[in-house]
XYZ file of C-alpha atoms in Angstrom:
725
model
C 80.434 145.829 138.106
C 77.701 143.491 139.547
C 75.703 141.414 137.412
C 72.533 143.441 138.273
C 74.523 146.644 137.045
C 75.631 144.977 134.004
C 72.123 143.913 132.746
C 70.682 147.235 133.816
C 73.277 148.748 131.512
C 72.407 146.886 128.561
C 68.625 146.646 128.960
C 68.087 149.517 126.670
C 70.030 148.109 124.012
C 68.490 144.715 124.146
C 65.160 146.269 123.838
C 66.238 147.919 120.526
C 67.728 144.701 119.362
C 64.353 142.612 120.582
C 62.209 145.199 118.524
C 64.498 144.763 115.151
C 64.013 141.085 115.436
C 60.470 140.969 116.283
C 60.067 143.335 113.194
C 62.030 141.154 111.024
C 60.229 137.689 111.926
C 56.740 139.196 111.627
C 57.803 140.617 107.986
C 59.158 137.242 107.195
C 55.838 135.393 108.109
C 53.488 137.997 106.528
C 55.832 137.338 103.187
C 55.174 133.248 103.756
C 51.313 133.961 104.523
C 51.298 136.095 101.176
C 52.962 133.237 99.383
C 51.051 130.486 100.592
C 47.573 131.873 100.424
C 47.272 131.011 96.474
C 48.450 127.498 97.315
C 45.417 126.812 99.252
C 42.497 126.677 96.962
C 38.994 127.319 99.341
C 37.606 124.627 97.270
C 36.324 121.367 98.535
C 37.345 119.506 95.389
C 41.224 118.662 94.509
C 43.284 116.539 92.139
C 45.820 113.791 93.748
C 48.520 112.129 92.373
C 49.402 108.553 93.469
C 52.517 106.767 91.940
C 51.717 103.231 90.442
C 54.544 101.637 88.361
C 58.131 102.609 86.814
C 57.833 104.481 83.380
C 55.959 102.374 81.190
C 56.695 101.750 77.428
C 53.118 101.342 76.291
C 49.852 101.885 78.213
C 46.412 100.566 77.042
C 43.033 101.039 78.193
C 40.223 98.434 78.145
C 37.472 96.803 79.879
C 39.036 93.339 79.672
C 36.364 91.231 81.845
C 33.192 93.478 80.513
C 32.357 94.256 83.985
C 31.914 98.049 83.184
C 35.238 99.118 84.681
C 38.192 99.655 82.707
C 41.481 97.543 82.830
C 44.984 98.751 82.315
C 47.589 97.128 80.076
C 51.330 98.175 80.274
C 54.976 97.121 79.534
C 58.058 98.418 80.983
C 61.664 97.687 81.153
C 62.864 94.988 83.528
C 66.052 96.477 84.885
C 67.694 93.594 86.321
C 67.024 91.722 83.033
C 67.106 94.344 80.278
C 66.656 91.905 77.386
C 63.285 91.423 78.928
C 60.295 93.644 79.976
C 57.240 93.371 82.376
C 53.690 92.728 80.892
C 51.201 93.648 83.607
C 47.596 93.706 82.901
C 45.724 95.074 85.945
C 42.773 96.964 87.730
C 44.310 99.941 89.571
C 41.439 100.010 92.236
C 39.470 97.729 94.473
C 35.921 97.387 94.587
C 36.354 99.771 97.805
C 37.709 102.393 95.850
C 41.067 102.187 98.035
C 43.994 101.895 95.788
C 45.574 98.319 94.853
C 46.228 96.223 92.306
C 44.233 93.391 91.096
C 46.082 91.462 88.480
C 44.880 89.561 85.242
C 48.312 89.061 83.976
C 51.837 89.597 85.108
C 54.728 88.170 83.294
C 57.909 88.935 81.452
C 58.171 88.963 77.538
C 61.028 89.642 75.353
C 62.011 92.998 75.042
C 61.782 93.166 71.181
C 57.917 92.287 71.520
C 55.402 94.944 71.336
C 51.998 95.200 73.105
C 49.015 96.535 71.227
C 45.757 97.791 72.190
C 43.308 95.121 73.548
C 40.176 94.345 71.535
C 38.050 91.665 70.213
C 40.052 90.981 67.092
C 38.095 87.948 66.025
C 34.678 89.013 67.048
C 33.943 86.194 69.397
C 32.854 88.354 72.155
C 36.085 88.114 74.190
C 38.824 90.709 74.494
C 41.626 89.769 72.927
C 45.501 91.078 74.048
C 47.712 91.110 70.704
C 51.484 91.350 70.980
C 53.856 91.483 67.865
C 57.065 90.149 67.920
C 59.469 90.656 65.246
C 61.416 88.042 63.949
C 63.988 89.104 61.205
C 61.808 89.971 58.328
C 58.787 88.433 59.599
C 56.048 89.885 62.007
C 54.607 87.295 64.383
C 51.049 88.452 66.057
C 50.517 86.549 69.381
C 46.814 86.745 70.247
C 46.169 86.183 74.021
C 42.864 86.110 75.966
C 42.840 88.210 79.268
C 44.611 85.529 81.313
C 47.487 84.828 79.092
C 46.668 81.757 77.287
C 47.567 82.143 73.619
C 44.459 81.669 71.283
C 46.035 82.256 67.808
C 49.345 83.080 66.411
C 49.530 85.043 62.872
C 52.667 85.055 60.991
C 53.077 87.925 58.607
C 55.790 86.623 56.413
C 58.225 89.418 54.822
C 56.381 92.080 56.573
C 59.530 94.238 56.814
C 62.433 94.459 54.793
C 66.261 95.275 56.094
C 66.292 98.717 57.809
C 62.616 98.606 58.338
C 60.659 98.361 61.544
C 56.950 98.125 62.406
C 55.191 101.239 63.381
C 51.265 101.566 64.390
C 49.489 98.404 63.988
C 45.478 98.438 63.832
C 42.619 95.860 63.275
C 39.628 97.024 61.073
C 37.230 95.707 58.702
C 37.962 97.935 55.970
C 35.675 96.548 53.030
C 32.650 95.672 55.445
C 32.688 91.933 55.029
C 32.673 91.181 58.708
C 36.175 90.289 58.698
C 38.956 92.406 60.186
C 42.348 93.166 58.326
C 45.659 94.061 59.798
C 46.781 97.396 59.133
C 50.502 98.081 59.425
C 52.803 101.101 59.113
C 56.026 100.219 58.165
C 59.005 102.748 59.277
C 62.495 102.566 58.331
C 65.911 103.963 59.973
C 68.543 105.630 57.811
C 68.689 102.722 55.340
C 67.153 104.414 52.437
C 64.334 101.842 52.602
C 60.746 103.500 51.555
C 58.217 103.363 54.196
C 54.605 101.970 53.886
C 50.974 101.280 54.721
C 50.563 97.498 54.537
C 47.276 95.645 54.881
C 46.930 92.088 55.514
C 44.177 89.224 55.412
C 44.150 88.034 58.855
C 42.743 84.631 58.375
C 44.971 83.768 55.218
C 48.012 85.523 56.573
C 48.355 86.957 53.139
C 49.330 90.526 52.277
C 46.651 92.232 50.341
C 48.173 95.245 49.358
C 50.861 97.939 50.160
C 51.024 101.686 49.693
C 54.808 102.721 49.663
C 55.802 106.173 50.642
C 58.941 108.485 51.316
C 57.370 110.173 54.055
C 57.361 108.333 57.877
C 53.576 107.309 58.631
C 53.504 108.394 62.335
C 49.921 108.436 62.564
C 46.923 106.904 60.569
C 43.291 106.555 61.264
C 40.781 104.170 60.022
C 37.358 105.595 59.231
C 34.573 105.791 56.874
C 34.611 108.977 55.293
C 31.885 108.518 52.857
C 29.393 106.712 54.890
C 29.305 104.049 52.184
C 30.193 101.255 54.545
C 33.897 100.843 53.402
C 36.529 102.576 55.469
C 39.444 104.715 54.448
C 42.945 105.322 55.800
C 44.057 108.754 56.777
C 47.573 109.219 57.029
C 49.868 111.745 58.653
C 53.279 111.350 56.820
C 56.378 113.023 58.897
C 59.405 114.420 57.151
C 62.470 112.905 58.874
C 64.683 114.145 55.945
C 66.591 110.800 54.987
C 66.445 111.146 51.401
C 63.575 108.441 50.862
C 60.976 109.124 48.013
C 58.244 106.773 46.664
C 54.676 107.337 45.327
C 55.036 111.037 44.514
C 55.964 111.475 48.353
C 59.274 112.326 49.964
C 60.891 112.720 53.347
C 61.841 116.358 52.888
C 57.827 117.325 53.225
C 55.360 116.356 55.404
C 51.585 114.932 54.165
C 48.160 114.454 54.975
C 46.630 111.728 52.570
C 43.807 109.145 52.276
C 43.700 105.771 50.786
C 40.706 103.800 49.809
C 40.134 100.296 51.288
C 42.206 98.857 47.947
C 45.157 100.957 48.622
C 44.366 103.785 45.919
C 45.277 107.343 46.728
C 42.190 109.323 46.978
C 43.733 112.859 47.753
C 46.931 114.122 49.280
C 48.193 117.654 50.650
C 51.801 118.572 50.814
C 51.950 120.576 53.971
C 55.369 121.423 55.439
C 59.003 121.000 54.796
C 61.764 118.594 56.286
C 61.784 118.079 60.157
C 57.910 119.072 60.244
C 54.957 116.833 61.320
C 51.293 117.055 62.083
C 48.730 115.854 64.548
C 45.387 115.119 63.542
C 41.598 114.427 64.749
C 38.680 113.631 62.566
C 35.395 114.966 63.692
C 32.184 116.342 62.204
C 33.221 119.984 63.943
C 30.401 121.731 62.384
C 27.572 118.911 62.696
C 26.958 119.140 58.964
C 26.789 115.342 58.563
C 30.606 115.746 56.915
C 33.674 114.737 58.785
C 36.668 117.237 58.957
C 40.179 116.560 60.009
C 41.436 118.877 62.415
C 45.201 119.356 62.271
C 48.143 121.026 64.060
C 51.345 121.642 62.705
C 54.937 121.546 64.379
C 58.733 122.103 63.011
C 61.438 120.678 65.060
C 64.394 122.442 63.220
C 65.970 125.033 65.072
C 67.439 126.783 62.100
C 64.875 128.709 60.023
C 61.706 127.180 61.540
C 58.619 127.077 59.603
C 55.359 128.743 61.444
C 52.983 126.658 63.137
C 49.411 125.882 61.459
C 46.294 124.983 62.475
C 44.173 123.551 59.447
C 40.677 122.240 59.075
C 40.394 119.973 56.233
C 37.054 118.330 54.386
C 38.101 114.934 55.115
C 36.371 113.578 51.691
C 38.077 115.928 49.374
C 41.214 117.419 50.993
C 40.273 121.091 50.749
C 41.328 123.341 53.560
C 38.353 125.016 54.789
C 40.203 127.091 57.249
C 43.789 128.097 58.244
C 45.645 129.796 61.112
C 49.269 130.465 61.210
C 51.597 131.986 63.790
C 55.226 131.785 64.338
C 55.380 129.070 67.271
C 55.167 125.589 66.580
C 52.285 123.716 67.832
C 51.813 120.514 69.493
C 49.160 117.929 69.373
C 45.455 119.189 69.143
C 42.564 117.977 70.805
C 38.895 118.707 70.649
C 36.942 120.331 73.651
C 33.182 119.513 73.516
C 30.893 122.392 75.340
C 27.468 121.949 76.775
C 26.234 124.371 74.246
C 26.972 121.998 71.284
C 29.788 123.991 70.115
C 33.170 122.130 69.933
C 36.237 124.046 70.548
C 39.740 123.141 69.588
C 42.456 123.258 72.285
C 46.210 123.444 71.396
C 49.673 124.519 72.871
C 52.642 125.781 71.262
C 56.525 125.966 71.888
C 56.504 129.446 73.765
C 54.196 128.388 76.307
C 50.662 129.673 74.901
C 47.534 127.304 75.737
C 44.810 128.544 73.130
C 41.380 127.835 72.498
C 39.964 128.349 69.088
C 36.343 127.876 67.515
C 35.540 125.720 64.568
C 36.277 128.719 62.221
C 39.876 129.133 63.834
C 38.963 132.346 65.416
C 41.014 132.851 68.689
C 38.615 132.446 71.841
C 41.202 132.885 74.752
C 45.082 132.328 75.229
C 47.021 131.840 78.165
C 50.753 132.042 78.874
C 52.347 129.006 80.729
C 56.118 130.387 80.288
C 57.425 127.119 79.323
C 57.312 124.995 76.014
C 53.727 123.398 76.486
C 51.755 120.378 75.125
C 48.009 119.528 75.719
C 47.960 115.910 76.750
C 44.428 115.152 76.813
C 40.988 116.676 77.415
C 38.595 114.667 79.941
C 36.012 114.499 82.487
C 37.211 113.214 85.827
C 35.379 112.255 89.044
C 31.363 112.146 89.448
C 30.576 115.509 87.461
C 29.785 114.407 83.914
C 29.614 118.075 82.663
C 33.086 119.619 83.071
C 35.925 118.918 80.822
C 39.436 119.437 82.073
C 42.706 120.096 79.966
C 45.734 118.395 80.846
C 49.074 120.044 79.958
C 52.778 119.376 80.103
C 54.992 122.426 80.755
C 58.505 122.190 80.119
C 60.007 118.716 81.299
C 58.683 118.464 84.901
C 55.168 120.310 85.137
C 51.879 118.826 84.760
C 48.868 121.590 84.786
C 45.114 121.044 84.934
C 42.912 123.932 83.574
C 39.225 124.280 83.258
C 37.380 125.020 80.117
C 37.716 128.607 80.702
C 41.595 128.275 80.776
C 41.877 128.769 84.609
C 44.724 127.012 86.562
C 43.264 124.535 88.828
C 46.045 122.420 89.709
C 50.021 122.298 89.166
C 52.146 118.954 89.939
C 55.910 118.528 89.770
C 56.871 115.380 88.312
C 60.442 113.717 88.600
C 62.571 114.981 85.611
C 62.217 112.681 82.453
C 64.399 113.040 79.481
C 62.106 113.585 76.583
C 59.286 115.699 76.821
C 57.478 114.127 73.923
C 57.286 110.799 75.637
C 55.049 111.957 78.176
C 51.559 110.397 77.677
C 47.965 111.186 79.313
C 45.182 108.566 79.242
C 41.479 108.163 80.919
C 39.524 105.495 82.166
C 36.092 104.579 84.118
C 35.978 102.757 87.165
C 32.540 102.556 89.546
C 31.240 105.326 87.566
C 33.955 107.740 87.978
C 36.662 109.005 85.840
C 40.409 108.483 86.471
C 43.552 109.507 84.334
C 46.773 108.081 84.046
C 49.903 110.192 83.417
C 52.993 108.296 82.149
C 55.825 110.364 82.713
C 58.932 109.604 85.079
C 56.596 107.052 86.605
C 52.986 106.170 85.964
C 50.734 108.141 87.963
C 47.043 107.583 88.933
C 45.558 110.828 88.788
C 42.008 111.311 90.684
C 39.456 113.973 91.379
C 38.457 113.917 95.157
C 35.488 115.838 96.606
C 36.021 116.242 100.146
C 33.270 115.976 102.989
C 33.301 119.347 105.242
C 35.176 118.174 108.088
C 37.963 116.995 105.903
C 38.075 120.169 103.869
C 37.949 121.845 107.490
C 41.049 119.663 108.457
C 42.968 120.477 105.278
C 42.338 124.116 105.894
C 43.714 123.685 109.551
C 46.831 121.633 108.338
C 47.395 123.909 105.557
C 50.712 125.849 105.292
C 48.726 128.918 105.205
C 46.677 128.271 108.191
C 50.114 127.103 110.006
C 52.005 130.205 108.922
C 48.965 132.083 110.450
C 48.976 130.194 113.683
C 52.403 130.630 114.016
C 52.346 134.415 113.444
C 49.554 134.565 116.362
C 51.496 132.413 118.752
C 55.077 133.897 117.861
C 53.330 137.745 118.605
C 51.987 136.471 121.809
C 55.317 134.973 123.022
C 57.561 137.651 121.945
C 54.939 140.338 123.682
C 54.975 138.363 126.764
C 58.893 138.087 126.774
C 59.247 141.847 126.012
C 57.101 142.763 129.077
C 58.344 140.336 131.376
C 60.167 141.726 134.509
C 63.692 140.508 134.747
C 63.834 138.397 137.845
C 67.097 137.927 139.971
C 67.075 134.298 138.955
C 67.118 134.971 135.364
C 70.101 137.295 135.604
C 72.644 134.829 135.684
C 71.469 133.517 132.280
C 70.940 136.923 130.747
C 74.551 137.656 131.530
C 75.774 134.495 129.797
C 73.973 135.574 126.906
C 75.904 138.943 127.141
C 79.221 137.454 127.381
C 78.174 135.482 124.314
C 77.582 138.893 122.546
C 80.662 140.287 123.854
C 82.661 137.670 122.581
C 81.326 138.107 119.102
C 81.339 142.003 119.169
C 85.337 141.109 120.519
C 85.882 138.749 117.404
C 84.537 141.375 115.031
C 86.823 144.196 116.646
C 90.003 141.849 116.387
C 89.189 141.407 112.897
C 89.149 145.355 112.048
C 92.260 145.561 114.170
C 94.132 142.819 112.192
C 93.079 144.574 108.914
C 94.793 147.776 110.232
C 98.013 145.676 111.112
C 97.803 143.884 107.876
C 97.502 147.376 106.011
C 100.456 148.822 107.758
C 102.592 146.037 107.182
C 102.041 145.730 103.660
C 102.867 149.569 103.384
C 105.953 148.894 105.232
C 106.770 146.267 102.946
C 106.024 148.698 99.655
C 108.294 151.422 101.477
C 111.473 148.962 102.071
C 110.952 148.074 98.219
C 111.218 151.743 97.221
C 112.661 154.212 99.491
C 115.534 152.687 101.501
C 118.825 151.030 100.841
C 119.569 147.257 100.235
C 120.955 146.684 103.946
C 117.933 148.210 105.359
C 115.347 146.375 103.096
C 117.154 142.929 103.873
C 116.371 143.477 107.024
C 112.783 145.302 107.266
C 111.240 142.983 104.485
C 111.611 139.447 106.643
C 110.200 141.221 109.506
C 107.254 142.944 107.410
C 106.511 139.183 105.957
C 106.519 137.925 109.407
C 103.866 140.249 110.408
C 101.728 139.516 107.440
C 101.771 135.462 107.714
C 100.936 136.043 111.495
C 98.294 138.284 110.667
C 96.832 135.765 107.879
C 96.871 133.069 110.827
C 95.064 135.213 113.208
C 92.553 136.085 110.441
C 91.838 132.613 109.789
C 91.589 131.855 113.755
C 89.204 134.919 113.957
C 86.884 133.466 111.260
C 86.854 130.008 112.843
C 85.926 131.556 116.190
C 83.270 134.059 114.496
C 81.660 130.551 112.900
C 81.809 128.561 116.375
C 80.387 131.685 118.116
C 77.267 132.003 115.727
C 74.188 130.739 117.576
C 72.584 127.985 115.283
C 69.058 127.560 116.907
C 67.076 124.580 115.280
C 63.850 125.287 113.220
C 62.023 121.753 112.758
C 59.958 121.218 110.262
C 58.475 118.088 108.242
C 61.206 117.443 105.380
C 61.328 114.622 102.969
C 64.785 113.719 103.446
C 65.456 111.972 100.240
C 64.276 114.841 98.238
C 66.529 117.191 100.458
C 69.364 114.705 99.447
C 68.365 114.974 95.638
C 68.400 118.840 95.928
C 71.771 118.848 97.829
C 73.502 116.534 94.952
C 71.894 118.344 92.117
C 74.080 121.636 92.734
C 77.153 119.302 91.920
C 75.980 116.727 89.325
C 76.167 119.213 86.286
C 79.723 120.633 87.186
C 81.237 117.112 87.874
C 79.360 115.280 84.995
C 81.915 112.864 83.489
C 84.164 112.843 86.309
C 82.171 111.930 89.227
C 79.728 109.009 89.300
C 76.892 110.435 91.703
C 74.948 107.161 92.967
C 71.541 107.678 94.938
C 70.445 104.289 96.595
C 67.217 105.946 98.509
C 64.774 103.996 100.727
C 61.474 103.734 99.048
C 59.871 104.211 102.193
C 58.784 107.548 103.156
C 61.790 109.566 104.797
C 59.597 112.478 106.179
C 61.202 113.679 109.504
C 61.338 116.735 111.759
C 64.494 118.555 110.991
C 66.020 121.807 110.595
C 66.237 121.671 106.650
C 68.561 124.356 105.882
C 71.278 123.030 108.621
C 70.911 119.482 107.736
C 71.518 120.371 103.887
C 74.574 122.165 104.955
C 75.993 119.508 106.914
C 75.406 117.022 103.857
C 77.000 119.438 101.548
C 80.007 119.850 103.642
C 80.163 115.770 103.445
C 79.658 115.682 99.700
C 82.261 118.662 98.738
C 84.646 116.778 101.173
C 83.938 113.543 99.195
C 84.368 115.103 95.792
C 87.734 116.716 96.931
C 88.827 113.321 98.122
C 88.569 112.339 94.188
C 90.756 114.681 92.413
C 91.011 112.287 89.599
C 87.427 111.302 89.628
C 85.387 108.245 90.976
C 82.077 107.295 92.450
C 80.100 108.903 95.371
C 77.290 107.025 96.843
C 74.293 108.339 99.115
C 72.014 106.034 100.985
C 69.296 106.187 103.094
C 67.739 103.596 105.110
C 64.601 103.742 107.398
C 65.117 101.922 110.879
C 62.046 100.547 112.498
C 61.785 99.759 116.276
C 60.627 96.524 117.709
C 57.035 98.235 118.003
C 54.831 97.142 114.925
C 55.435 99.819 112.204
C 57.127 101.912 114.721
C 59.946 104.290 113.080
C 63.230 104.331 115.122
C 65.290 106.610 112.787
C 67.150 107.163 109.420
C 70.530 106.250 108.267
C 72.233 108.385 105.912
C 75.503 107.114 104.355
C 77.746 109.420 102.068
C 80.584 107.075 100.681
C 83.369 107.703 98.467
C 86.245 105.644 96.874
C 88.660 108.339 96.949
C 92.082 108.876 98.784
C 90.958 107.739 102.396
C 92.110 109.052 105.844
C 94.958 107.847 107.716
C 93.789 106.039 110.831
C 95.812 108.504 112.989
C 93.788 111.424 112.076
C 90.469 109.642 112.319
C 89.795 110.864 115.716
C 91.126 114.487 114.780
C 88.774 115.308 112.007
C 85.671 116.581 113.760
C 88.015 118.964 115.970
C 87.805 122.740 114.965
C 90.898 123.908 112.969
C 91.700 120.436 112.001
C 92.153 120.332 108.156
C 94.341 118.949 105.323
C 93.110 121.667 102.760
C 95.380 124.637 101.904
C 93.744 127.873 103.174
C 90.830 125.580 104.757
C 89.350 126.693 108.149
C 88.783 123.240 109.499
C 85.327 123.762 110.753
C 83.350 122.266 108.067
C 82.963 118.474 109.582
C 82.816 120.466 113.236
C 79.871 122.237 112.146
C 78.445 119.168 110.407
C 78.483 117.226 113.796
C 77.163 119.949 115.801
C 74.309 120.044 113.441
C 73.644 116.289 113.659
C 73.917 116.298 117.562
C 71.726 119.261 117.877
C 69.118 117.002 116.145
C 69.697 114.249 118.667
C 71.763 112.110 116.263
C 75.444 110.984 115.782
C 77.818 110.897 113.149
C 80.773 108.481 112.728
C 83.589 107.881 110.169
C 85.044 104.700 108.360
C 87.984 105.006 106.033
C 91.036 103.139 104.645
C 93.684 105.091 102.768
C 93.504 104.112 99.116
C 90.094 102.673 99.302
C 87.947 105.235 100.334
C 85.751 107.081 103.076
C 82.314 106.406 104.781
C 80.444 108.965 107.188
C 77.546 107.340 108.670
C 74.676 109.661 110.055
C 71.922 108.500 112.423
C 68.671 110.666 113.069
C 66.160 109.727 115.360
C 62.309 110.023 114.790
C 60.541 113.182 115.826
C 57.205 113.982 115.501
């Protein structure tokens, strides 16, 4: 049969295959369009996250130099020096509005020292930066100016007993005499020591009074409730269930109570059982000239948990004015001011509801987020002073932004962090614009940007939705052209070559079917020999049948190798963050091998966005990771590194190196030249094509892969990928 006759005989079948592929590809792209359409909001306003710092221990906002722009004070653990931590005080935005650091102060302090809210402590017109340093039973307060010079040192002697530790610390003029006192919350561990609110004379370094309690004073607010010029202390006492009691309170119940400026109890409410806590906001919610305490209740126990509650309490008397109960546990409560003058209450719960209440605790609106949710803040961002946004954490990684009508505007996936209660949200002002800080796995700067029309149009053009739509149009045009194209003699040889590939694949499938029939007959023959013939014949037939089965097993293995090698693997390149791809590949193994394999990721901090076939590259990396794990049957360490390699041209990227290294059994030197060859394997039942396919994928990207190994020491595979736009 001539080449022309061969092509003609298969033309009809090819058209059918082509049509099926065309319909399948169009269906996939249409599904992508449907999926990505909601992700592109046709709005000229958007929110943007920028990573500033590692995760911080404390974050405080204050205008340190009184230039009308807020500055940031943070502390975070210094990794190379675990007994030290970084203290940084900086402005996160340069005058041009371009992100940069402008440091006031950058130093190391002892890990035990605690940064507190910067404020004018001594009323001298200069912002002070207080740092508390526990020293055995004393609390030493170091008061710094904004550039780090110590102005004053205050020693609160015998402030804490054994088993106690300092909690919240605040400076306030309680009795209206023009001099601030130091108000401290004293916590305790499992020692059985009582907790307390203690008030100190700052000038004389003398304890004025202490109110002991069994509950843990997690939150307290200092405020003039009665408008008499003297301030009261409103305390929220958590119930940690450690068996401590004092002054009519224990830690099997949670409380809200008020103390006057001399430490006398004004009123007290017993509100929940053990492992319950409350969050409070103090505000004149009904604008009648009297303050109310708006409180939400959460319960941390899993067995027989108490229902959540929202209460509005009259601050001067402790009487509950309004009460709302429901079974889920509530989280922190926030007030949502409205332009109409009405103030609403925003709160989320443990089943993932975000709820708005009015001042009478009537539900206004509720939306489901499908993850345990916590409202982290209510604030205005950007230049528009009219709109408030709600900032909500959902689960361990999702940070969401809602408008005042609880419409979701933005969703950002944070890196995983261990305790969802540790995330915090803060707002600050700079050049008349509102910004946010999100302290999670890292400290992030949150901006609301309004895009000029041309930039908005560029975002539309470069969005996934637009690219998928354009791809659909181009692909259909190209496939239509190819389908209608008449086959010229010059193309016949290429078509026949493709036809031979199809025939080879078809032959491999037929071989597989025939081998299955032979295997079945051999197994029947072996079974008959066991049951229906004499011993002499059985001893002759059974070895023959087993020999056939062994050969069939080997042929099946070779057929699987052949089918895998013949399978076409065209590259589908797209911009991919290689570090993120590596994290996803490793995540499949971490939980299963936890405690046995130590997975270490040493990933280049520079951007690793390359044009690659994401699926195939992940397959190649997974092959190397699984091989490394199998090389460490008794456990060990698996390290993956990435290094961005620059060309001699300034800022030009030459490529990316990926190293996968284990400290396993190693590979003998005489086998190193064989490991990438098809069918080579040291595993029982292995096909021997994992590394062959890995090498083919890397080389298809224009890269290369090499291996370095020593028996008993370990193995390292090094992959080089060239830069592609």
